[in-house]
PDB file of C-alpha atoms in Angstrom:
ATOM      1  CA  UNK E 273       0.000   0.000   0.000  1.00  0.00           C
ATOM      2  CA  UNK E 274       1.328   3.214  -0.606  1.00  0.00           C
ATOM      3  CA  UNK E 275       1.088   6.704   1.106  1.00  0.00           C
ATOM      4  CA  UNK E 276       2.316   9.981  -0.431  1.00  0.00           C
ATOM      5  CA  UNK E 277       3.484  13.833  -0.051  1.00  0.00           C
ATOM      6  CA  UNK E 278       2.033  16.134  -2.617  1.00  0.00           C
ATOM      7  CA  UNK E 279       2.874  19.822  -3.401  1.00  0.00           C
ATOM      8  CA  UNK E 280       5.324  21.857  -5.960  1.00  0.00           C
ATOM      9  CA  UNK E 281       7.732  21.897  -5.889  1.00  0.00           C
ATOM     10  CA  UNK E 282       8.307  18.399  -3.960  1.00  0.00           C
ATOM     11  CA  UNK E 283      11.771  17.005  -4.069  1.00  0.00           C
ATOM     12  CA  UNK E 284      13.103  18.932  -0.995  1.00  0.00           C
ATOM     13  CA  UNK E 285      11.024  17.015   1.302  1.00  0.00           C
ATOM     14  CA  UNK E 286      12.177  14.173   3.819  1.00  0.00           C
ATOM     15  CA  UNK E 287       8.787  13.400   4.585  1.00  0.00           C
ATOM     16  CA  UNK E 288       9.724   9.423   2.851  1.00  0.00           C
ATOM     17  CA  UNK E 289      12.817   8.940   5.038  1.00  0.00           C
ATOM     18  CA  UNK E 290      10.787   9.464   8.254  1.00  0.00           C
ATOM     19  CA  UNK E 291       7.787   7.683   7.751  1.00  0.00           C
ATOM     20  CA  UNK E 292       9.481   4.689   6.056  1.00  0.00           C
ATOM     21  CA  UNK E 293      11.544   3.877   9.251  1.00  0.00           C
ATOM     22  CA  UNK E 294       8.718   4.234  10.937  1.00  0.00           C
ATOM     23  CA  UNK E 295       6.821   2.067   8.737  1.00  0.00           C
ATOM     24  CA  UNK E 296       9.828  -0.572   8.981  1.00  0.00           C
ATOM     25  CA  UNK E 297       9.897   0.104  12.596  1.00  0.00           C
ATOM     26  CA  UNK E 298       6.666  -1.161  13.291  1.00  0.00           C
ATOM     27  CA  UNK E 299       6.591  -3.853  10.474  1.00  0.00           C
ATOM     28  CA  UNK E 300       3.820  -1.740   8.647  1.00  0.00           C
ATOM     29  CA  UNK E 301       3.404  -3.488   4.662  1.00  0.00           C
ATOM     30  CA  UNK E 302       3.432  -0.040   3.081  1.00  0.00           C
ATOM     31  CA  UNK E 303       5.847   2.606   1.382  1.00  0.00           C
ATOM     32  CA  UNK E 304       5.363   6.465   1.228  1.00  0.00           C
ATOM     33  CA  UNK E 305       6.709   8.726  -1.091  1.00  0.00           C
ATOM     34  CA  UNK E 306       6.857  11.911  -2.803  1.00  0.00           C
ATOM     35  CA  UNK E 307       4.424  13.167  -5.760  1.00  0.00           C
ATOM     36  CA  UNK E 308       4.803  16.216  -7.333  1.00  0.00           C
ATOM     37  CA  UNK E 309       1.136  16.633  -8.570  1.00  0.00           C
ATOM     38  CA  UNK E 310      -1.345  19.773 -10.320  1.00  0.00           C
ATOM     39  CA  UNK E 311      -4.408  20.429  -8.623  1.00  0.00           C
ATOM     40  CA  UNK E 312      -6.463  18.438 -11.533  1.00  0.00           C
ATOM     41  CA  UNK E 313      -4.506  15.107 -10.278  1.00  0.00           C
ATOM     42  CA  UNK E 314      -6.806  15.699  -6.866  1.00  0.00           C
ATOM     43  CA  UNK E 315      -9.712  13.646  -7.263  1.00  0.00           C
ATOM     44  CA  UNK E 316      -7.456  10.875  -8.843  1.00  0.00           C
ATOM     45  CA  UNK E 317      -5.757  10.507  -5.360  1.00  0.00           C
ATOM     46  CA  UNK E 318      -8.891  11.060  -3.112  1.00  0.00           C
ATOM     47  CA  UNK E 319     -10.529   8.646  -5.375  1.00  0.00           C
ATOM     48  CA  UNK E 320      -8.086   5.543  -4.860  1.00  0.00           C
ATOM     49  CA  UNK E 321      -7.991   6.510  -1.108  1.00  0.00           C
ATOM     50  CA  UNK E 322     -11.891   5.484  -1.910  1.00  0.00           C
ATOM     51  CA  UNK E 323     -11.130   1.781  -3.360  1.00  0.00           C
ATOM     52  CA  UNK E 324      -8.847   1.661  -0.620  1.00  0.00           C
ATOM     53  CA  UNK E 325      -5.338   1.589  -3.032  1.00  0.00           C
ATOM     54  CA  UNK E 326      -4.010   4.351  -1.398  1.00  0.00           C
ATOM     55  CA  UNK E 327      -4.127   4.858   2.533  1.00  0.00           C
ATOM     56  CA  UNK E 328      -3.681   8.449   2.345  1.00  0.00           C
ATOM     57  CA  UNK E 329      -1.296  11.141   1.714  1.00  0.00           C
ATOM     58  CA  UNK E 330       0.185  14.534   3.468  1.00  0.00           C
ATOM     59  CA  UNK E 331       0.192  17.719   1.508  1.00  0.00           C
ATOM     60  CA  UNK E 332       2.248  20.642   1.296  1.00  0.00           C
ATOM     61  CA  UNK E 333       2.176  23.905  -0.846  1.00  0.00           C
ATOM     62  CA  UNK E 334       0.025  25.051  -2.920  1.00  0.00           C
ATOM     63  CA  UNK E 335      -2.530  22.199  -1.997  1.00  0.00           C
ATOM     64  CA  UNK E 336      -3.188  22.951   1.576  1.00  0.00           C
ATOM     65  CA  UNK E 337      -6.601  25.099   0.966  1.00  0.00           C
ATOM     66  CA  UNK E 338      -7.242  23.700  -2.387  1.00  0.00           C
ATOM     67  CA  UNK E 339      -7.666  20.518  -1.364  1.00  0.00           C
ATOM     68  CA  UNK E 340     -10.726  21.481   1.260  1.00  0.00           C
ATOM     69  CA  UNK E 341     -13.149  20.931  -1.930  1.00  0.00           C
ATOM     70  CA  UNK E 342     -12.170  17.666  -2.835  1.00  0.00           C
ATOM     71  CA  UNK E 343     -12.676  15.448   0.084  1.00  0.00           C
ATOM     72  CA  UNK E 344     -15.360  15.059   2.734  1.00  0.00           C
ATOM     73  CA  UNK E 345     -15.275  16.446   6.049  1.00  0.00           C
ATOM     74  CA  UNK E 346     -12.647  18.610   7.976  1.00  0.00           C
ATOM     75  CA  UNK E 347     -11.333  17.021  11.228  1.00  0.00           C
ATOM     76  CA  UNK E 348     -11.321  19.775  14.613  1.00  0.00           C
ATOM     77  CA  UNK E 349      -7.638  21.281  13.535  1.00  0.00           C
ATOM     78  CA  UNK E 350      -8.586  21.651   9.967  1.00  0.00           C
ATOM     79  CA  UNK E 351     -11.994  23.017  10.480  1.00  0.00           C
ATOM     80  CA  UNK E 352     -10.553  26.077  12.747  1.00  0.00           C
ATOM     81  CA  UNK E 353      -7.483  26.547  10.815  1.00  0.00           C
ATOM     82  CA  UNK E 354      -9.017  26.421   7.131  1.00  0.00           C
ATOM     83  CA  UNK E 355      -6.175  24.202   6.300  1.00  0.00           C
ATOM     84  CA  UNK E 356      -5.401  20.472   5.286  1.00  0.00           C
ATOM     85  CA  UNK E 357      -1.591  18.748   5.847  1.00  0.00           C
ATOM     86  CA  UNK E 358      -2.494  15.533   5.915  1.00  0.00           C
ATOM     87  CA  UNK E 359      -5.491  13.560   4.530  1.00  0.00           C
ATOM     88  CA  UNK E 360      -6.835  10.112   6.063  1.00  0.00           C
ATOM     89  CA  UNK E 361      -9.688   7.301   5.698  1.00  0.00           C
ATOM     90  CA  UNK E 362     -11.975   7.069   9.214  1.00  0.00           C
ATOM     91  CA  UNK E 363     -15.172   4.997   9.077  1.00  0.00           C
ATOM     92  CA  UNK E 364     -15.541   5.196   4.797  1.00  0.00           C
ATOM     93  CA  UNK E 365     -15.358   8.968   4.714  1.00  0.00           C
ATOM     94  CA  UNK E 366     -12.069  11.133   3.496  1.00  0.00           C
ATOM     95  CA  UNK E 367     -10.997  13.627   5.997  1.00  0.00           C
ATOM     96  CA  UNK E 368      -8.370  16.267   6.494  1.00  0.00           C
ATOM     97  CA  UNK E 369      -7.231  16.930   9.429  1.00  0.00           C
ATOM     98  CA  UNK E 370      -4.192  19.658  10.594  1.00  0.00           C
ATOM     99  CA  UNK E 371      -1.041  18.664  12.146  1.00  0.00           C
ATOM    100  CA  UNK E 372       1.482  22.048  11.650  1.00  0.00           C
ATOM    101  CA  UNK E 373      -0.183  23.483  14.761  1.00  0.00           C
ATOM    102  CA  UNK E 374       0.177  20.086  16.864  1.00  0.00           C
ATOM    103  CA  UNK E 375       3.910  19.407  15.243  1.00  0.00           C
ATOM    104  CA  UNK E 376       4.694  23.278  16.278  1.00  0.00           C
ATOM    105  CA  UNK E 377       3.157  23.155  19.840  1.00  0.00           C
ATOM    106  CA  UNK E 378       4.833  19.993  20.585  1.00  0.00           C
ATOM    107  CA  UNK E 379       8.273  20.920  19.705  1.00  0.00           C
ATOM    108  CA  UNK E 380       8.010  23.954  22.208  1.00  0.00           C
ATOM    109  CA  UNK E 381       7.049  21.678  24.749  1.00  0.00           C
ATOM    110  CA  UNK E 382       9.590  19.215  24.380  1.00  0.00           C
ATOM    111  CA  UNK E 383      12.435  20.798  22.702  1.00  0.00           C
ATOM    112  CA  UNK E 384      13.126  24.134  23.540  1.00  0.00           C
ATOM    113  CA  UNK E 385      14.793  24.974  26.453  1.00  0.00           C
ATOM    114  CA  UNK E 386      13.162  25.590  29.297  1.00  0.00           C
ATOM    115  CA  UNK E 387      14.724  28.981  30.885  1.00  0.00           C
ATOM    116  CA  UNK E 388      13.445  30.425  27.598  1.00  0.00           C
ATOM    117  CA  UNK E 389       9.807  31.863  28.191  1.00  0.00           C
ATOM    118  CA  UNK E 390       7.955  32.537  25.430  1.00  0.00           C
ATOM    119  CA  UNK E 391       4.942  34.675  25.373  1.00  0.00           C
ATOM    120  CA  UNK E 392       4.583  36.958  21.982  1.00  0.00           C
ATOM    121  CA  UNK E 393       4.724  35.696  19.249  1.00  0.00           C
ATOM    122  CA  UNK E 394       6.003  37.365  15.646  1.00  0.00           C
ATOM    123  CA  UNK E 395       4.657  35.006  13.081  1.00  0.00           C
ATOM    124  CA  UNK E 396       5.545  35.722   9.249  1.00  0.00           C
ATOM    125  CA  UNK E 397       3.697  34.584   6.669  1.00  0.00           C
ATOM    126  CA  UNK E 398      -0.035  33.599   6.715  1.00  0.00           C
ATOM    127  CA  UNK E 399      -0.801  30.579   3.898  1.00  0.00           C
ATOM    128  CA  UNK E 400      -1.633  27.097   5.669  1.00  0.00           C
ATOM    129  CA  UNK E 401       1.201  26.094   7.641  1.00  0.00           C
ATOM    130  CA  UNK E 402       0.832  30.086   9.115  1.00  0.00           C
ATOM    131  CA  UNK E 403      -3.060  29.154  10.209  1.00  0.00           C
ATOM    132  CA  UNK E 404      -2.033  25.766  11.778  1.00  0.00           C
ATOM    133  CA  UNK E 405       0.387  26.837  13.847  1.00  0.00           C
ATOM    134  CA  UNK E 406      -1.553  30.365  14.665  1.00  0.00           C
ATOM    135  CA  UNK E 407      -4.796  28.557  15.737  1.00  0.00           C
ATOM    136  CA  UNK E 408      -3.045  25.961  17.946  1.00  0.00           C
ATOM    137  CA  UNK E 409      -1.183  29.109  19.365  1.00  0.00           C
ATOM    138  CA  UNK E 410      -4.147  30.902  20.672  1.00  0.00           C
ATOM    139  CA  UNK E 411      -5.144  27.645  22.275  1.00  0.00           C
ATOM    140  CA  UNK E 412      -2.766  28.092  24.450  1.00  0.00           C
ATOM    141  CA  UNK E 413      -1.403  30.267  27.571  1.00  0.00           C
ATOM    142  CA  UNK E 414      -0.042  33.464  25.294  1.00  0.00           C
ATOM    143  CA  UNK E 415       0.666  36.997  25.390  1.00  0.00           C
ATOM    144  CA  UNK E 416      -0.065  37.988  21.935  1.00  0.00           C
ATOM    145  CA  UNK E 417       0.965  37.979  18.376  1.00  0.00           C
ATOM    146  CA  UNK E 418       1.775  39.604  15.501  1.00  0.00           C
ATOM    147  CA  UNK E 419       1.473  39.151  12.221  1.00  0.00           C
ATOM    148  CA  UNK E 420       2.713  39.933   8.883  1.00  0.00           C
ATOM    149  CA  UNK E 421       2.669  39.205   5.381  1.00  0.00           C
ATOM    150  CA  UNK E 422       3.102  40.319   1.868  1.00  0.00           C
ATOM    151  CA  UNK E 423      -0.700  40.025   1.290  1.00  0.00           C
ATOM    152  CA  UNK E 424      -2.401  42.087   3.209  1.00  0.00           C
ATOM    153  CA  UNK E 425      -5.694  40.773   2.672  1.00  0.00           C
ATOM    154  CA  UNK E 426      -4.486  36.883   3.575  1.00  0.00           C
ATOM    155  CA  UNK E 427      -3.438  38.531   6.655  1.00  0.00           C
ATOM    156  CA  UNK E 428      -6.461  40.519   8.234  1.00  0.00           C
ATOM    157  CA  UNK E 429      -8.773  37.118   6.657  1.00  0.00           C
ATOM    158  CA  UNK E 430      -6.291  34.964   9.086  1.00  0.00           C
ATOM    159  CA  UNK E 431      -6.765  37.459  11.945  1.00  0.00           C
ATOM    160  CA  UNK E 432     -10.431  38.110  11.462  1.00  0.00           C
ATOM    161  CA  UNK E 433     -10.723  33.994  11.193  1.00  0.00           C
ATOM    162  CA  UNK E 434      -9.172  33.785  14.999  1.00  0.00           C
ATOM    163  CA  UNK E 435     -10.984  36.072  16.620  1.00  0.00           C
ATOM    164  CA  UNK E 436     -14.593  34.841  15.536  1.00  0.00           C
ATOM    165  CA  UNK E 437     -13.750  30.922  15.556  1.00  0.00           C
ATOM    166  CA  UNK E 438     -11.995  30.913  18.728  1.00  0.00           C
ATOM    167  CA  UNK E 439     -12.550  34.637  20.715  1.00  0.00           C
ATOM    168  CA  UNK E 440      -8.674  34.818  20.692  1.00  0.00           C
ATOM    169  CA  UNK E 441      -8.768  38.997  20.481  1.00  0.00           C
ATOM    170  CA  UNK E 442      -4.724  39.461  21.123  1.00  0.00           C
ATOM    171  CA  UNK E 443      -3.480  38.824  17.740  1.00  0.00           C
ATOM    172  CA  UNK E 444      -2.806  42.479  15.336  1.00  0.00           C
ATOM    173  CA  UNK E 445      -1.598  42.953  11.506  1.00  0.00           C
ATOM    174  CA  UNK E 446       2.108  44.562  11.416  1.00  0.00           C
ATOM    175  CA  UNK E 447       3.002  46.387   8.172  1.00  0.00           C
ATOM    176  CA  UNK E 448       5.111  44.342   5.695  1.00  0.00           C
ATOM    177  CA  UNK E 449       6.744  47.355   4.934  1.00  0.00           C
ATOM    178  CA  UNK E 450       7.828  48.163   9.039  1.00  0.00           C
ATOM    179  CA  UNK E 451      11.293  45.564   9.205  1.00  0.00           C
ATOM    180  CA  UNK E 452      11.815  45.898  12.884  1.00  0.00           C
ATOM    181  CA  UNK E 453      10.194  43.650  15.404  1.00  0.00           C
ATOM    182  CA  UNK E 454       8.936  45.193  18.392  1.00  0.00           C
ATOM    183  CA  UNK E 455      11.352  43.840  21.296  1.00  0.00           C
ATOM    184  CA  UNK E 456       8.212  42.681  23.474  1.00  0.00           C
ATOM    185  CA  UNK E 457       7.970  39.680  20.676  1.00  0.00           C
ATOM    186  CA  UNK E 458      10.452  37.254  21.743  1.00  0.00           C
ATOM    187  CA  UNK E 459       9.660  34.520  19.330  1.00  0.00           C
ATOM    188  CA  UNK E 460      10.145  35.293  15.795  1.00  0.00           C
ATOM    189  CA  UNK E 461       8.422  32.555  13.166  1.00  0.00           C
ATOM    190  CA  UNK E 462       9.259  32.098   9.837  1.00  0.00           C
ATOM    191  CA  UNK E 463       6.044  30.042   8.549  1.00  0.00           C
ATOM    192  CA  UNK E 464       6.799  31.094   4.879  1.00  0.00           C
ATOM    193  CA  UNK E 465       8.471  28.645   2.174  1.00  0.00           C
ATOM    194  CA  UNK E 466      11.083  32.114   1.146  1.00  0.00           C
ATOM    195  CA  UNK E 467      14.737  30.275   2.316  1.00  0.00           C
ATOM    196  CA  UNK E 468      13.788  26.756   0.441  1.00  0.00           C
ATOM    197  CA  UNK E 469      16.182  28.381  -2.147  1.00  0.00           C
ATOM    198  CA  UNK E 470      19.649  29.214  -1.493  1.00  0.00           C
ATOM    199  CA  UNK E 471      20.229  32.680  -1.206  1.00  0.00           C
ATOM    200  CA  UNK E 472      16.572  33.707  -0.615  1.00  0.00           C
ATOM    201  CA  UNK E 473      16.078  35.905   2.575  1.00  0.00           C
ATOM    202  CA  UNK E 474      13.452  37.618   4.127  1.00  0.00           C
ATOM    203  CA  UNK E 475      14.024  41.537   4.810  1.00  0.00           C
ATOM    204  CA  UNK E 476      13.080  41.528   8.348  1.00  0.00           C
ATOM    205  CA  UNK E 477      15.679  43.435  11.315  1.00  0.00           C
ATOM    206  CA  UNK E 478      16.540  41.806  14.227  1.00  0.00           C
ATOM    207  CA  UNK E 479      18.246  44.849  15.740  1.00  0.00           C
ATOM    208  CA  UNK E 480      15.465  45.400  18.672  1.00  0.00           C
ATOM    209  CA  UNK E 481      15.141  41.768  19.696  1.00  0.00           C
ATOM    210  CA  UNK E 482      16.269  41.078  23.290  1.00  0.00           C
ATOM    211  CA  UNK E 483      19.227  38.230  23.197  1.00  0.00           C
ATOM    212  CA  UNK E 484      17.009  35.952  25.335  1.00  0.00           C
ATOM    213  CA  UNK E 485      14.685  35.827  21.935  1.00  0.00           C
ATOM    214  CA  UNK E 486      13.864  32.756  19.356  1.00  0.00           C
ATOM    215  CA  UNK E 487      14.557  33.116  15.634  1.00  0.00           C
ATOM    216  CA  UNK E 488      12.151  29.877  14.333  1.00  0.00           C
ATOM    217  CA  UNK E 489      12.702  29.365  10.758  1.00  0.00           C
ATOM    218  CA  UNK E 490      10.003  26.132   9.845  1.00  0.00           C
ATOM    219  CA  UNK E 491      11.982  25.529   6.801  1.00  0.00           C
ATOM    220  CA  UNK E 492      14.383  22.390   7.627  1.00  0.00           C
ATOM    221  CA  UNK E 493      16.215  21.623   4.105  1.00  0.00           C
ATOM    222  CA  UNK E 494      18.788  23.982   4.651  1.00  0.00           C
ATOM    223  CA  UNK E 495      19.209  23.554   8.047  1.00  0.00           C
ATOM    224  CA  UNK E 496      20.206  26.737   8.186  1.00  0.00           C
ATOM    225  CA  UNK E 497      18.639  29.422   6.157  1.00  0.00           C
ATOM    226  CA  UNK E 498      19.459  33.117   5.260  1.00  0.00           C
ATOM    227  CA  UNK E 499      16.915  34.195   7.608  1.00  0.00           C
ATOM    228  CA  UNK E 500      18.655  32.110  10.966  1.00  0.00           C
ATOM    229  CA  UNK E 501      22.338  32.934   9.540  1.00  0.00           C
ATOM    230  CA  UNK E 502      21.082  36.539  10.036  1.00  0.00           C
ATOM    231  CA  UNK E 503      19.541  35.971  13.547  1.00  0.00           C
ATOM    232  CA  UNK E 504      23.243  33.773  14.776  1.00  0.00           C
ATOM    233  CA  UNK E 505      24.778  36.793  13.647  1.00  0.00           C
ATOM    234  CA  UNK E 506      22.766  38.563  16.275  1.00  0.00           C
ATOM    235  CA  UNK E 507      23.645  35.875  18.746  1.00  0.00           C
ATOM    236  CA  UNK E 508      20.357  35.014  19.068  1.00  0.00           C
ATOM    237  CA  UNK E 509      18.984  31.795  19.857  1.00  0.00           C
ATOM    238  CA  UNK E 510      17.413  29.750  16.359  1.00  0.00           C
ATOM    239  CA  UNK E 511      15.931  26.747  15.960  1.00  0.00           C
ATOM    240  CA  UNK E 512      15.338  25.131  12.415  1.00  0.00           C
ATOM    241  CA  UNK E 513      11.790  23.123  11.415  1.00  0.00           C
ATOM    242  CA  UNK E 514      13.457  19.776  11.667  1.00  0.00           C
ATOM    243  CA  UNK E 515      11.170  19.096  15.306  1.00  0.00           C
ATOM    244  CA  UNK E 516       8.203  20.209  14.077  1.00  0.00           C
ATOM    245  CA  UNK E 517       8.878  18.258  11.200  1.00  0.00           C
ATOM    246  CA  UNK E 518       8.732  15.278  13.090  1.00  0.00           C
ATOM    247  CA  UNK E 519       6.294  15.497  15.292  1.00  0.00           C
ATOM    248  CA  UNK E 520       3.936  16.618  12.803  1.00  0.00           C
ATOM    249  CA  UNK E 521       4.627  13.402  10.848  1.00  0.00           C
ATOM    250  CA  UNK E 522       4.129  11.396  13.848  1.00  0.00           C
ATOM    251  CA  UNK E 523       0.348  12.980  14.314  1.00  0.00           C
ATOM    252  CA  UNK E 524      -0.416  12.054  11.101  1.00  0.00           C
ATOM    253  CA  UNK E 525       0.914   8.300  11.521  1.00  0.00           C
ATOM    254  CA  UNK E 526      -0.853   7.675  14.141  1.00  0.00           C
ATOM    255  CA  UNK E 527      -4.278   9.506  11.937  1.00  0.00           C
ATOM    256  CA  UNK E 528      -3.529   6.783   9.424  1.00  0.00           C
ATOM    257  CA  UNK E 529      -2.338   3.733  11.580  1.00  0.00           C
ATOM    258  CA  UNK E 530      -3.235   4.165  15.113  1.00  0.00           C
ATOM    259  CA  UNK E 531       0.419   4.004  16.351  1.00  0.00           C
ATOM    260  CA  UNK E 532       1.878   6.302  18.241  1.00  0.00           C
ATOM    261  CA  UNK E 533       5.415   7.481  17.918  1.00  0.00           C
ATOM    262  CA  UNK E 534       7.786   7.501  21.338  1.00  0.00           C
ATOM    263  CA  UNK E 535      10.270  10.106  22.397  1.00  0.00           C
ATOM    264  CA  UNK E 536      13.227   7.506  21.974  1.00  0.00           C
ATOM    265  CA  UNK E 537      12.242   6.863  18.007  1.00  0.00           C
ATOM    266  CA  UNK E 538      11.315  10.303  17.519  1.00  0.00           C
ATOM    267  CA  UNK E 539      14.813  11.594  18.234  1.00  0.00           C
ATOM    268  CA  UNK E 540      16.423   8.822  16.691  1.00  0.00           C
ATOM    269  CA  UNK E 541      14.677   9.882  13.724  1.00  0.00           C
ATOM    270  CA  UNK E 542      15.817  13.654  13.640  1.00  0.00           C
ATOM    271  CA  UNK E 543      19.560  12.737  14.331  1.00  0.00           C
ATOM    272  CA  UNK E 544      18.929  10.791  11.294  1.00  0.00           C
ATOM    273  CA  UNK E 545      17.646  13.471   9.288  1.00  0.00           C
ATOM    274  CA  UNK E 546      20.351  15.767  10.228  1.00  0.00           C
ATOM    275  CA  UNK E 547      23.008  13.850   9.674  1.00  0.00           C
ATOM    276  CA  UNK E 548      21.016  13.109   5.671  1.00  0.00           C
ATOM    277  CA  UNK E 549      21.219  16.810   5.287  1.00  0.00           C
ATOM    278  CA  UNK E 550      24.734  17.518   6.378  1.00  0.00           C
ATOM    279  CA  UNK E 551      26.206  14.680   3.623  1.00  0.00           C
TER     280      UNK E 551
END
């Protein structure tokens, strides 16, 4: 049986090395890999998920809206967020369900340090991965954030969407054009796909940050982007998406087999990614 991750471009993921050795881990008959797709291929996939020849697939940019009108019910995280990662089969009906937020969450929980205190957040960028991690956010004990993006429109829909589906009133649009962070924000999220090419950067100034202050780029292939080469030359503490990458995945393994993924295999699993992507 096969599962897959869509999007385009595709080839940068390591979405296949991680769920494979899980899959061999826990003698699972099935392979997953990558599938660069256009949005007509769709209803092809969703269809064999149907017949049961595919058990289901995760799904990355541009597909993470555009796939809400193709299958048949939003799970919780996907109905508040207004955004699919991850597709799955659950008593004959096709659902998508959300796991950015969860994967993001989790990896503050469990893998930041704990001195650092976070409270406000700076989130940049506001397509799906953005809304995950924004709605799981405000579920939680926070200060405030604030948010900004190139679109100004995608931004005010994404703060207009948080207030009225979950009363969370602390979140505010920052001008795309204003590069310095207030120093009140002491995490700093990159939830935008600019820094998958080399060179790419995004013109934001670091100069007000307190040192005590997280640079969190959610890109993971390069480990280190423009953006966190910027913030380490601020001395500033950065973290790259290779945990949330993980513990995503692992939500969305156990969506489509039940299992859940210990602590022990999950950090055997990023070693082994970061060693991949320092060859």
């Amino acid at each position: 049986m096969k599962l897959y991750v869509i999007g385009n471009p595709i080839k940068h993921s390591m979405s296949p090395q991680i769920h494979n050795m899980w899959l061999k881990f826990h003698k699972i008959n099935a392979h997953y890999d990558v599938l660069e797709i256009k949005e007509s291929n769709l209803p092809e996939l969703v269809e064999k998920m149907r017949k049961d020849e595919l058990i289901g697939f995760n799904i990355t940019l541009p597909y993470k809206t555009v796939i809400l009108k193709y299958i048949d019910q939003l799970d919780e995280s996907a109905n508040i967020s207004g955004s699919v990662n991850t597709v799955y089969k659950y008593k004959n009906r096709i659902f998508g369900g959300n796991t950015d937020g969860i994967g993001f969450v989790k990896t503050l929980e469990k893998d930041l340090p704990r001195r650092l205190k976070i409270k406000n957040f700076f989130i940049i960028g506001s397509g799906g991965a953005s809304r995950g991690i924004v709605f799981s956010l405000c579920k939680k004990n926070i200060g405030k954030i604030l948010l900004t993006n190139r679109s100004v429109q995608n931004a005010r829909l994404l703060i207009e969407d948080v207030k009225k589906k979950i009363g969370f009133n602390k979140i505010y649009l920052h001008s795309w054009e204003n590069k310095y962070i207030p120093e009140e924000f002491n995490m700093v999220v990159n939830t935008t796909s600019v820094g998958l090419k080399k060179g790419e950067d995004i013109d934001i100034n670091f100069d007000n940050l307190r040192k005590t202050s997280i640079i969190y780029d959610i890109i993971y292939n390069p480990l280190e982007t423009e953006f966190l080469k910027k913030a380490n030359s601020k001395h500033l503490n950065t973290f790259n998406g290779i945990s949330m990458l993980v513990r995503q995945a692992a939500v969305s393994f156990k969506l489509w087999f039940g299992v859940e993924i210990n602590e022990k295999l999950l950090n055997l699993t990023k070693q082994k990614l970061i060693k991949l992507l320092n060859e």
